[in-house]
Amino acid sequence: MMTKHQQCWMIKHYASGDLKGTELELVERPIPALTKGEVLIKTIILSLDPSNRIWLSETADYLPQLAIGDVMRGLVIGQVTESRHPHFQTGDYLHTLQGWQEYAVVDGDDLTPEQGTIRFTPHPDIPLDAYASALGLTGWTAFVGLKKIAQLGANDNLLVSGAAGATGLLACQLGKAMHANVVGLAGGAQKCHLLETQFQLDGSIDYKATDNLSEAMAQQFPNGINVFFDNVGGPMLDAALENMAIGGTIVVSGSISQYQKLGDKTQLYGVQNTPMLVTKRLKMQGYLILDHLDEIDHILPELERWLLEEKIQYRNTEVIGLENAQLALPQLFSGRNTGKLVVRVS
Amino acid sequence: MMTKHQQCWMIKHYASGDLKGTELELVERPIPALTKGEVLIKTIILSLDPSNRIWLSETADYLPQLAIGDVMRGLVIGQVTESRHPHFQTGDYLHTLQGWQEYAVVDGDDLTPEQGTIRFTPHPDIPLDAYASALGLTGWTAFVGLKKIAQLGANDNLLVSGAAGATGLLACQLGKAMHANVVGLAGGAQKCHLLETQFQLDGSIDYKATDNLSEAMAQQFPNGINVFFDNVGGPMLDAALENMAIGGTIVVSGSISQYQKLGDKTQLYGVQNTPMLVTKRLKMQGYLILDHLDEIDHILPELERWLLEEKIQYRNTEVIGLENAQLALPQLFSGRNTGKLVVRVS
């Protein structure tokens, strides 16, 4: 029997500072034959996320450290093409934490929410790539942050940073769907225009066009911010702390402004307004959607309904071909792309 | 009828930077006669707290701004000596937000938990000044932070900053009473010795004797910190963020290291490790005990029981005489005193 081969991106060296686009190398590797209990998953869509930068760091963070020579880790929408595990069948769709590769051979027992996998049935009226954005990790992240952590209420004042980014754009739309007063923070007039027109936000702040972020926030929220959904961290977090309303919540979904600096502590931004946590009685909570995958069965139908009702839209920037994945990754940190960055693998 | 007079500390100018001890002036003022609905409260003990520094700042914070010429605000244990309000009688004990003065004449309708007052009956076996520390604001603050906000569990790893300070010392003892593994952060070998011997903590860190706070914490908590009870903020908060266990809680009770710098933003310490809120899924919550006074009726009996069972001790540094109050206040920020600083007024 001839062994099949596949393309994989393996880690050549860790990243330090900005991504150079030299961290990974495309190699051809054999696809092992399935043994009992294993499942073959074909990668259809690979998701590119800010967390990729963390996984390329020299020190481990919230997931086990990847070694040089390992296949790069990635979130994948895949389909089971062969199964020797009783719970999985050919054709099953999975949202799963695997790698930058065409196929994955995995023990079916490991395909659990606790280990980063959920099985789902795509809605017949919804394209599959929606499950990589609005109905995928970014949508779930926005949903859990706003509904579960912040318990966003109607008429609450919601500020979203990275508002034109993948998760931010969903947080803005979900905020509107939950009847909040939503203002987005984004870089550039074009993005802000898009947020206000196409996505119908109540306001926007172009952080590139202001040298006083705190004042710009105060103008948008004279009564303070009840919920700050923060993807960015750094100076935006600092300015928001000054503008929070008493008893407000800061949902810390990410700190993308700091990820490329994590290796060099002297470069990290220092948040000066933490004493306001006390005087304003604020809650600030970080979370990872990977801890909430067992709730997705309840979240997904609600998101599907909102998508079908056009309360939320999704907007993917799709890169075609696994071989273009590394080149596309730095776009996440350039502030250039709008919406979710995905790679169509097959 | 001769008008009675009393001593009051009035605000001469706002503070900037370190307290100079010139901010207040002792003046003699008449005690107004009671009109219908009013109550005359005699100050027995005046509590000196870090929040005094905030109240002396040029800009308002969580309470209305005090004006030049106003009597300085303070927490008081007082007794009703005359009442023209149906709900209060001569002899009632009050824990109340009043002023640095011998007497206060107030509308009885304003003596509510929402406005900073609770009425209590001192336990016959407990000295009154305990109600200014272990059984007062500091004890309540520690209790609410550990039990309600952090939901501290048995065997949890608890780090307390400002551990030899008023609130910190209570947090340490309550942590032990709740069967946690408690380490205190304090300045100086003497304080650390006291924490480990007299207060039976599981460990201590002398922050003055280490140039790597983060490493010192890692040594005490190889498995990470589940709950950090923080009174201090600044570099301690930063180091603790590096050492938190996944899912941990930072209870932000105060930021005493920053209060003297609030007026000059360039002096404020920048916390660099906020991205760890996400990767470690941390909750960080600030609170003010003034928001929780309606719960004190339930908290006080538990604290009294623990005090009588000697599970908690209290240690006041008592200054005699209202006229010495201003001189004593800067001690709070010098790191010199242990336990609660109070002024015996009558």
XYZ file of C-alpha atoms in Angstrom:
692
model
C 0.000 0.000 0.000
C 1.325 3.400 -0.935
C 1.639 5.844 1.944
C -0.200 9.088 1.298
C 1.618 12.341 1.946
C 0.414 15.761 2.951
C 1.591 19.320 3.313
C 2.286 20.567 6.857
C 3.663 23.772 8.295
C 6.270 22.878 10.892
C 7.924 25.218 13.373
C 11.444 26.169 12.340
C 12.136 28.641 15.114
C 10.226 30.595 17.733
C 9.088 34.125 17.076
C 10.448 37.140 18.850
C 9.027 40.602 18.348
C 7.089 41.040 15.142
C 6.384 37.939 13.093
C 8.985 37.673 10.351
C 7.187 35.083 8.243
C 10.209 32.790 8.591
C 9.080 30.945 11.699
C 7.458 28.076 9.817
C 8.476 25.796 6.995
C 6.202 23.935 4.617
C 7.139 20.264 4.551
C 5.683 17.099 3.142
C 4.949 14.365 5.617
C 3.315 10.958 5.434
C -0.236 10.509 6.667
C -0.090 7.576 9.077
C -2.572 4.739 8.564
C -5.401 4.680 11.110
C -5.172 2.318 14.022
C -8.170 1.267 16.098
C -9.888 4.205 17.816
C -8.409 6.768 15.470
C -10.070 9.218 13.152
C -8.809 10.903 9.971
C -9.805 14.556 9.756
C -9.476 16.530 6.560
C -8.829 20.242 7.051
C -11.324 22.344 5.111
C -10.755 25.763 6.677
C -7.864 26.868 8.854
C -8.492 29.803 11.148
C -5.759 32.406 11.646
C -6.024 33.998 15.075
C -3.957 36.284 17.297
C -3.347 33.321 19.586
C -1.114 31.890 16.849
C 1.454 34.470 17.880
C 1.339 33.226 21.483
C 1.751 29.619 20.376
C 4.896 30.630 18.493
C 6.426 32.186 21.619
C 9.499 30.742 23.229
C 7.708 30.122 26.517
C 4.561 28.117 27.040
C 1.382 29.920 27.844
C -2.100 28.537 28.252
C -1.491 25.458 26.100
C 1.487 23.091 26.084
C 4.589 24.510 24.468
C 5.141 23.549 20.834
C 8.617 22.244 20.005
C 10.767 23.077 17.016
C 9.787 20.576 14.338
C 6.184 20.276 15.572
C 3.344 21.013 13.217
C 2.026 24.512 13.933
C -1.143 24.520 16.042
C -4.345 25.874 14.570
C -8.103 25.921 14.791
C -9.623 23.943 12.021
C -12.997 23.246 10.496
C -12.629 19.737 9.261
C -14.528 16.725 8.191
C -14.063 13.130 9.188
C -13.018 11.193 6.076
C -12.293 7.895 7.783
C -13.079 6.634 11.264
C -12.055 3.677 13.340
C -13.750 5.153 16.408
C -17.337 4.161 17.258
C -18.500 7.735 17.994
C -17.369 9.310 14.722
C -18.533 8.709 11.191
C -17.287 9.709 7.810
C -18.855 13.077 6.986
C -18.989 14.427 10.547
C -18.032 18.107 10.802
C -15.675 19.122 13.560
C -14.474 22.381 14.992
C -11.181 21.260 16.374
C -7.805 22.365 17.657
C -5.381 20.629 15.318
C -2.619 21.873 13.074
C -1.608 23.694 9.935
C -1.840 20.627 7.760
C -4.135 18.935 5.276
C -5.039 15.975 7.436
C -4.921 15.029 11.086
C -4.901 11.526 12.494
C -6.164 11.622 16.066
C -7.468 9.382 18.792
C -11.251 9.779 18.747
C -11.292 9.786 22.555
C -9.410 13.078 22.455
C -12.032 14.808 20.322
C -13.858 16.361 23.276
C -14.837 19.909 24.204
C -12.291 19.727 27.047
C -9.588 19.130 24.475
C -10.776 21.675 21.976
C -13.173 19.846 19.701
C -16.869 20.153 19.104
C -18.904 18.272 16.512
C -21.564 20.259 14.685
C -24.071 19.979 11.888
C -23.918 22.962 9.560
C -27.290 24.588 8.960
C -28.353 23.944 5.354
C -28.896 27.669 4.645
C -25.555 28.776 6.075
C -22.229 28.490 4.228
C -19.611 26.426 6.011
C -17.123 29.275 6.315
C -19.548 31.121 8.612
C -18.671 28.439 11.135
C -15.122 29.752 11.053
C -16.187 33.284 12.065
C -19.610 34.459 13.237
C -20.570 30.902 14.144
C -17.077 29.893 15.161
C -14.587 30.825 17.807
C -14.903 34.560 17.278
C -18.688 34.500 17.553
C -18.593 32.235 20.579
C -15.953 34.410 22.216
C -18.041 37.536 21.738
C -21.163 35.765 22.981
C -19.613 34.316 26.137
C -17.894 37.604 26.955
C -20.970 39.773 26.576
C -23.690 37.479 27.790
C -22.050 35.274 30.380
C -19.222 37.382 31.789
C -20.553 40.924 31.422
C -24.249 40.056 31.427
C -24.785 42.901 29.011
C -28.191 44.494 29.369
C -30.390 46.490 27.017
C -29.328 50.163 26.957
C -25.956 49.377 28.530
C -23.104 51.445 27.136
C -20.756 49.032 25.372
C -17.331 49.919 24.047
C -15.560 47.373 21.830
C -11.870 47.612 20.952
C -10.501 46.033 17.795
C -14.041 46.610 16.606
C -13.274 45.933 12.945
C -11.329 42.806 13.816
C -12.695 39.303 13.810
C -13.940 39.007 17.383
C -14.587 42.716 17.813
C -16.908 42.871 14.844
C -18.965 40.077 16.303
C -18.988 41.709 19.742
C -20.315 44.903 18.149
C -23.078 43.090 16.317
C -24.041 40.899 19.245
C -24.077 44.041 21.396
C -26.587 45.587 18.972
C -28.607 42.362 18.860
C -28.749 42.569 22.682
C -29.983 46.197 22.394
C -26.959 47.897 23.911
C -25.603 51.294 22.907
C -22.472 50.231 21.023
C -19.378 52.233 20.105
C -16.470 50.647 18.264
C -12.780 51.543 18.528
C -10.910 50.963 15.284
C -7.957 52.316 13.362
C -8.766 54.455 10.335
C -11.683 56.435 8.937
C -12.650 53.667 6.549
C -13.147 51.084 9.256
C -15.063 53.550 11.392
C -17.299 54.418 8.458
C -17.962 50.726 7.882
C -18.842 50.208 11.552
C -21.324 53.052 11.551
C -22.948 52.371 8.195
C -22.871 48.695 7.382
C -22.893 47.518 10.988
C -25.127 50.302 12.320
C -23.153 51.042 15.461
C -24.138 54.009 17.587
C -20.719 55.536 17.234
C -17.069 54.903 16.535
C -13.677 56.170 17.631
C -10.782 56.243 15.185
C -7.855 55.793 17.542
C -5.425 56.832 14.834
C -7.160 60.184 14.484
C -7.047 61.166 18.149
C -4.171 61.938 20.469
C -6.413 61.774 23.498
C -8.178 58.444 23.602
C -9.621 59.035 27.042
C -11.264 62.285 25.961
C -12.634 60.660 22.815
C -14.225 57.965 24.957
C -15.644 60.556 27.349
C -17.305 62.292 24.412
C -18.948 59.066 23.262
C -19.911 58.017 26.777
C -20.688 61.045 28.961
C -22.293 58.672 31.493
C -19.468 56.180 31.424
C -18.922 52.763 29.907
C -20.858 49.895 31.474
C -19.095 47.164 29.538
C -15.758 47.333 27.765
C -15.118 44.358 25.502
C -11.364 44.519 25.049
C -9.376 42.643 22.447
C -6.479 45.043 22.370
C -5.156 45.931 25.819
C -2.408 48.506 26.291
C -3.299 52.214 26.033
C -6.924 51.455 25.095
C -7.446 49.529 28.299
C -5.847 52.356 30.254
C -8.079 55.000 28.685
C -11.178 52.857 29.154
C -10.431 52.436 32.871
C -10.688 56.220 33.166
C -14.085 56.174 31.479
C -15.785 53.216 33.074
C -19.057 53.758 34.905
C -19.299 52.666 38.536
C -19.800 48.913 38.757
C -18.771 48.343 35.137
C -17.207 45.231 33.679
C -14.141 44.912 31.491
C -14.259 41.700 29.509
C -10.694 40.904 28.547
C -10.923 38.786 25.472
C -7.401 39.503 24.263
C -4.448 41.875 24.332
C -3.411 41.876 20.703
C -1.432 45.119 21.095
C 0.931 43.292 23.448
C 1.343 39.829 21.914
C 4.347 40.691 19.796
C 6.047 42.201 22.854
C 5.525 39.367 25.320
C 9.073 38.108 24.839
C 10.628 41.407 25.852
C 9.158 42.698 29.045
C 10.643 46.152 28.682
C 8.394 46.668 25.663
C 5.136 45.813 27.422
C 2.765 48.690 28.016
C 2.128 49.527 31.676
C -1.514 50.110 32.595
C -1.566 53.001 35.060
C -5.210 53.234 35.949
C -5.659 49.981 37.871
C -6.392 51.927 41.114
C -9.707 52.824 39.437
C -10.755 49.205 39.829
C -11.365 50.030 43.470
C -12.784 53.521 43.333
C -15.191 52.526 40.542
C -15.816 48.982 41.817
C -14.946 47.417 38.493
C -14.697 43.798 37.511
C -12.107 42.860 34.944
C -12.183 39.313 33.726
C -10.096 37.417 31.252
C -11.264 34.210 29.646
C -10.482 31.744 26.903
C -13.229 30.345 24.773
C -11.508 26.955 24.953
C -12.800 26.707 28.535
C -16.376 27.175 27.342
C -16.664 24.708 24.486
C -19.110 22.554 26.435
C -21.570 25.465 26.241
C -21.386 25.823 22.460
C -24.308 23.468 21.856
C -26.515 26.077 23.503
C -24.824 29.089 21.973
C -24.666 27.929 18.363
C -28.428 27.751 17.679
C -28.849 31.313 18.960
C -26.040 32.570 16.744
C -27.449 30.683 13.739
C -30.839 32.250 14.326
C -29.372 35.758 14.530
C -27.354 35.138 11.380
C -30.417 33.931 9.479
C -32.360 36.939 10.755
C -29.483 39.131 9.529
C -28.903 40.559 12.988
C -25.313 39.518 12.557
C -23.276 39.436 9.390
C -19.953 37.845 8.895
C -17.096 38.991 6.799
C -14.163 36.695 6.165
C -10.902 37.546 4.497
C -10.217 34.247 2.790
C -6.730 33.184 1.777
C -6.742 30.348 -0.727
C -4.362 27.449 -0.205
C -2.525 26.130 2.834
C 0.772 27.203 1.252
C -0.221 30.860 1.732
C -0.970 30.585 5.427
C 2.325 31.857 6.828
C 2.356 34.862 4.520
C -1.140 35.830 5.655
C -0.566 35.512 9.393
C 1.209 38.854 10.029
C -1.864 40.634 8.587
C -3.548 39.960 11.917
C -1.151 42.325 13.643
C -0.941 44.956 10.923
C -4.447 46.262 11.561
C -5.084 45.972 7.815
C -7.712 43.290 7.531
C -11.358 43.551 8.466
C -13.234 40.600 9.871
C -11.974 37.073 10.183
C -8.860 35.804 8.466
C -9.179 32.216 7.278
C -7.309 29.900 4.959
C -9.291 27.708 2.611
C -7.341 24.459 2.620
C -9.658 22.217 0.625
C -28.461 79.550 76.354
C -24.720 79.226 75.862
C -23.668 77.652 72.572
C -21.318 74.698 73.020
C -18.173 74.590 70.955
C -16.087 71.714 69.654
C -12.767 70.988 67.985
C -12.849 70.190 64.236
C -10.185 69.562 61.642
C -11.061 71.617 58.575
C -9.435 71.368 55.153
C -6.978 74.188 54.517
C -5.710 72.988 51.148
C -5.726 69.829 49.052
C -2.863 67.366 49.182
C -0.511 66.707 46.318
C 2.137 63.998 46.443
C 3.065 62.909 49.939
C 0.972 64.223 52.784
C 2.718 67.205 54.322
C 0.685 67.380 57.519
C -0.319 70.939 56.653
C -3.505 70.098 54.778
C -5.781 70.473 57.790
C -6.266 73.043 60.482
C -7.735 72.521 63.930
C -10.500 75.035 64.564
C -13.154 75.584 67.155
C -16.716 75.654 65.913
C -20.108 75.857 67.555
C -22.226 72.727 67.899
C -25.601 73.652 66.431
C -28.688 72.947 68.528
C -30.732 69.936 67.318
C -33.792 70.581 65.237
C -36.547 68.003 64.763
C -35.323 64.785 63.131
C -31.705 65.412 64.047
C -29.309 63.378 66.126
C -26.208 64.437 68.060
C -23.367 61.934 67.712
C -20.315 62.052 69.975
C -17.144 60.783 68.346
C -15.492 58.116 70.487
C -12.981 56.668 68.012
C -11.859 58.132 64.706
C -10.477 55.694 62.174
C -7.480 56.724 60.041
C -7.559 54.959 56.691
C -5.731 55.155 53.346
C -8.923 56.502 51.801
C -8.299 59.720 53.767
C -5.590 60.498 51.238
C -8.097 60.124 48.377
C -10.584 62.404 50.122
C -7.884 65.057 50.362
C -7.221 64.938 46.616
C -7.992 67.840 44.377
C -10.427 65.834 42.249
C -13.442 63.931 43.474
C -13.331 60.186 43.468
C -15.914 57.748 44.770
C -17.448 60.196 47.238
C -18.425 63.833 46.740
C -15.500 66.230 46.685
C -14.722 67.988 49.942
C -14.303 71.772 49.704
C -11.666 73.920 51.351
C -13.109 74.861 54.726
C -15.111 71.636 55.094
C -14.560 69.413 58.066
C -12.333 66.506 57.050
C -14.264 63.293 56.362
C -13.669 60.262 58.531
C -15.052 56.979 59.756
C -16.191 57.228 63.288
C -17.391 55.037 66.092
C -19.765 57.236 67.907
C -22.594 57.259 70.355
C -25.869 59.092 70.199
C -25.937 61.601 73.035
C -29.141 63.352 72.073
C -31.851 62.446 69.591
C -34.788 64.220 68.087
C -35.338 61.373 65.611
C -37.784 58.558 66.466
C -35.428 55.742 65.345
C -32.430 56.736 67.452
C -32.006 56.857 71.193
C -29.376 58.226 73.494
C -26.753 55.525 73.963
C -27.028 53.952 70.490
C -23.684 53.017 68.989
C -23.042 53.928 65.378
C -20.386 53.114 62.830
C -20.712 56.127 60.663
C -19.075 58.206 57.966
C -18.787 61.630 59.579
C -15.887 63.935 60.228
C -12.778 64.693 62.180
C -14.625 66.419 64.982
C -15.901 65.835 68.492
C -19.567 65.908 67.635
C -21.752 65.597 64.580
C -25.272 66.893 64.187
C -27.011 64.955 61.432
C -30.443 64.225 60.061
C -31.431 60.811 61.417
C -32.915 59.893 58.038
C -29.407 59.999 56.585
C -28.041 57.447 59.051
C -28.514 54.482 56.704
C -26.182 51.786 55.342
C -26.527 53.396 51.890
C -25.109 56.586 53.353
C -22.390 54.961 55.378
C -23.925 54.287 58.763
C -24.758 51.129 60.643
C -26.047 50.859 64.163
C -24.601 48.099 66.311
C -24.648 46.735 69.840
C -21.165 46.050 71.116
C -20.745 42.540 72.535
C -20.275 42.769 76.325
C -17.018 40.751 76.192
C -15.431 42.775 73.392
C -13.785 46.177 73.868
C -15.295 48.965 71.809
C -12.109 49.701 69.884
C -12.292 46.240 68.276
C -15.239 47.645 66.364
C -12.832 50.088 64.762
C -10.590 47.321 63.374
C -11.266 43.554 63.336
C -14.965 44.174 63.770
C -14.980 47.380 61.784
C -14.343 48.462 58.265
C -11.065 46.594 57.916
C -12.552 43.321 59.112
C -15.625 43.738 56.933
C -13.459 44.598 53.944
C -11.350 41.488 54.385
C -14.433 39.351 54.904
C -16.337 40.594 51.849
C -13.248 40.345 49.663
C -12.327 36.812 50.635
C -15.727 35.262 51.137
C -18.017 37.060 48.720
C -15.745 38.169 45.891
C -13.061 35.491 45.861
C -15.107 32.714 47.470
C -11.950 31.532 49.151
C -11.938 27.797 49.724
C -10.108 25.543 52.157
C -6.573 24.783 50.918
C -6.644 27.655 48.451
C -3.338 29.478 48.124
C -3.900 33.014 49.389
C -1.415 35.860 49.062
C -2.121 39.063 50.989
C -0.281 42.306 50.310
C 0.064 44.951 52.991
C -0.221 41.940 55.267
C 0.877 43.771 58.390
C -1.441 46.667 57.645
C -4.903 47.106 59.024
C -6.980 45.343 56.394
C -4.212 42.971 55.332
C -3.745 41.610 58.821
C -7.428 40.807 58.982
C -7.360 39.225 55.531
C -4.497 36.982 56.664
C -6.307 35.894 59.788
C -9.649 35.382 58.086
C -7.804 33.394 55.403
C -6.445 31.119 58.124
C -9.859 30.893 59.773
C -11.206 29.766 56.372
C -8.451 27.109 56.218
C -6.497 28.555 53.315
C -2.726 28.408 52.881
C -1.808 32.020 53.638
C 1.343 33.964 52.798
C 1.714 37.623 53.717
C 3.683 40.290 51.876
C 5.089 42.923 54.183
C 8.023 45.295 54.472
C 10.733 44.308 56.952
C 11.910 41.245 58.813
C 10.143 42.266 61.980
C 6.726 42.384 60.381
C 7.325 39.084 58.609
C 8.382 37.480 61.856
C 5.233 38.744 63.520
C 3.084 37.359 60.711
C 4.622 33.928 60.950
C 4.756 33.642 64.727
C 1.963 35.612 66.325
C -0.437 35.264 63.402
C 0.638 31.760 62.394
C 0.773 32.366 58.656
C 2.151 29.654 56.403
C 4.787 31.972 55.036
C 5.799 35.557 54.460
C 7.661 37.615 51.895
C 9.680 40.639 52.954
C 9.430 42.780 49.846
C 12.205 45.027 51.102
C 14.591 42.087 51.241
C 14.074 40.862 47.684
C 14.872 42.420 44.348
C 12.776 39.849 42.529
C 9.281 39.860 43.922
C 7.959 37.530 41.260
C 10.551 34.882 42.057
C 9.897 35.211 45.777
C 6.202 34.589 45.114
C 6.990 31.610 42.901
C 9.008 30.078 45.736
C 6.118 30.425 48.161
C 3.542 29.255 45.627
C 5.003 26.676 43.235
C 1.448 25.810 42.161
C 0.352 29.388 41.758
C -1.788 31.785 43.741
C -5.520 31.086 43.779
C -6.495 34.299 45.495
C -4.498 37.502 45.781
C -5.929 39.958 48.266
C -4.313 43.203 47.212
C -4.205 46.384 49.236
C -1.119 47.783 47.634
C -1.205 47.681 43.823
C 1.798 48.738 41.739
C 4.744 46.334 41.430
C 3.173 43.799 43.799
C 0.123 43.485 41.614
C 2.351 43.074 38.588
C 4.418 40.315 40.182
C 1.319 38.545 41.460
C -0.206 38.495 37.961
C 2.826 36.462 36.888
C 2.229 33.981 39.682
C -1.512 33.518 39.618
C -2.905 30.025 39.099
C -5.304 29.453 36.227
C -8.759 30.687 37.127
C -7.510 32.715 40.085
C -9.054 35.840 41.547
C -7.415 39.123 42.424
C -9.440 40.968 45.000
C -8.502 44.615 44.698
C -9.212 46.110 48.062
C -6.899 49.082 47.630
C -3.864 50.508 45.879
C -2.099 52.259 48.712
C 1.215 52.363 46.823
C -0.422 54.662 44.280
C -2.657 56.956 46.322
C -0.030 59.635 46.881
C 0.683 59.699 43.137
C -2.858 59.965 41.828
C -2.519 63.673 41.207
C 0.479 63.255 38.903
C -0.181 60.626 36.306
C 3.436 60.392 35.221
C 4.263 58.964 38.652
C 1.711 56.142 38.534
C 3.112 52.648 38.202
C 2.199 50.862 34.967
C 1.070 47.255 35.380
C 2.599 45.297 32.509
C 1.163 41.848 33.043
C -2.498 42.510 32.285
C -2.334 40.202 29.205
C -2.110 37.359 31.740
C -5.717 38.043 32.669
C -6.613 36.273 29.445
C -4.082 33.478 29.275
C -4.723 32.565 32.923
C -8.450 33.344 32.869
C -8.225 35.615 35.880
C -10.848 37.709 37.531
C -9.762 40.975 39.067
C -12.347 42.828 41.040
C -12.302 46.084 42.912
C -14.845 46.944 45.570
C -15.608 49.400 48.320
C -16.941 48.212 51.616
C -19.289 51.206 51.642
C -21.338 49.365 48.989
C -21.754 46.383 51.285
C -22.858 47.955 54.562
C -26.299 46.389 54.282
C -24.619 42.987 54.679
C -22.802 43.869 57.898
C -25.607 42.605 60.131
C -24.802 39.126 58.854
C -21.030 39.534 58.840
C -20.584 41.062 62.296
C -21.813 38.079 64.364
C -19.407 35.774 62.499
C -16.488 38.126 63.108
C -17.435 38.501 66.771
C -17.531 34.725 67.152
C -14.098 34.336 65.544
C -12.696 37.060 67.766
C -14.081 35.440 70.916
C -12.687 32.078 69.758
C -9.333 33.819 69.220
C -9.251 32.864 65.569
C -8.704 36.514 64.849
C -6.827 39.036 66.931
C -6.801 42.744 66.511
C -3.996 45.149 67.028
C -4.675 48.849 67.058
C -2.160 51.625 67.101
C -4.065 54.133 69.176
C -3.347 57.836 69.028
C -4.776 59.730 71.971
C -6.598 62.971 71.330
C -8.257 64.446 68.268
C -5.581 67.145 68.169
C -2.994 64.501 67.198
C -4.945 63.111 64.237
C -3.232 65.018 61.423
C 0.228 64.215 62.730
C -0.604 60.498 62.782
C -2.125 60.271 59.312
C 1.116 60.106 57.250
C 2.104 56.980 59.244
C -0.374 55.063 57.084
C 1.831 55.614 54.042
C 5.197 55.239 55.735
C 4.822 51.475 56.191
C 5.791 51.967 59.838
C 2.696 51.008 61.750
C 1.258 47.549 62.220
C -2.463 46.975 62.394
C -5.141 49.599 62.530
C -4.447 53.240 63.211
C -7.158 54.902 65.279
C -7.563 58.109 67.208
C -9.208 57.980 70.625
C -11.303 61.149 70.683
C -13.274 60.669 73.888
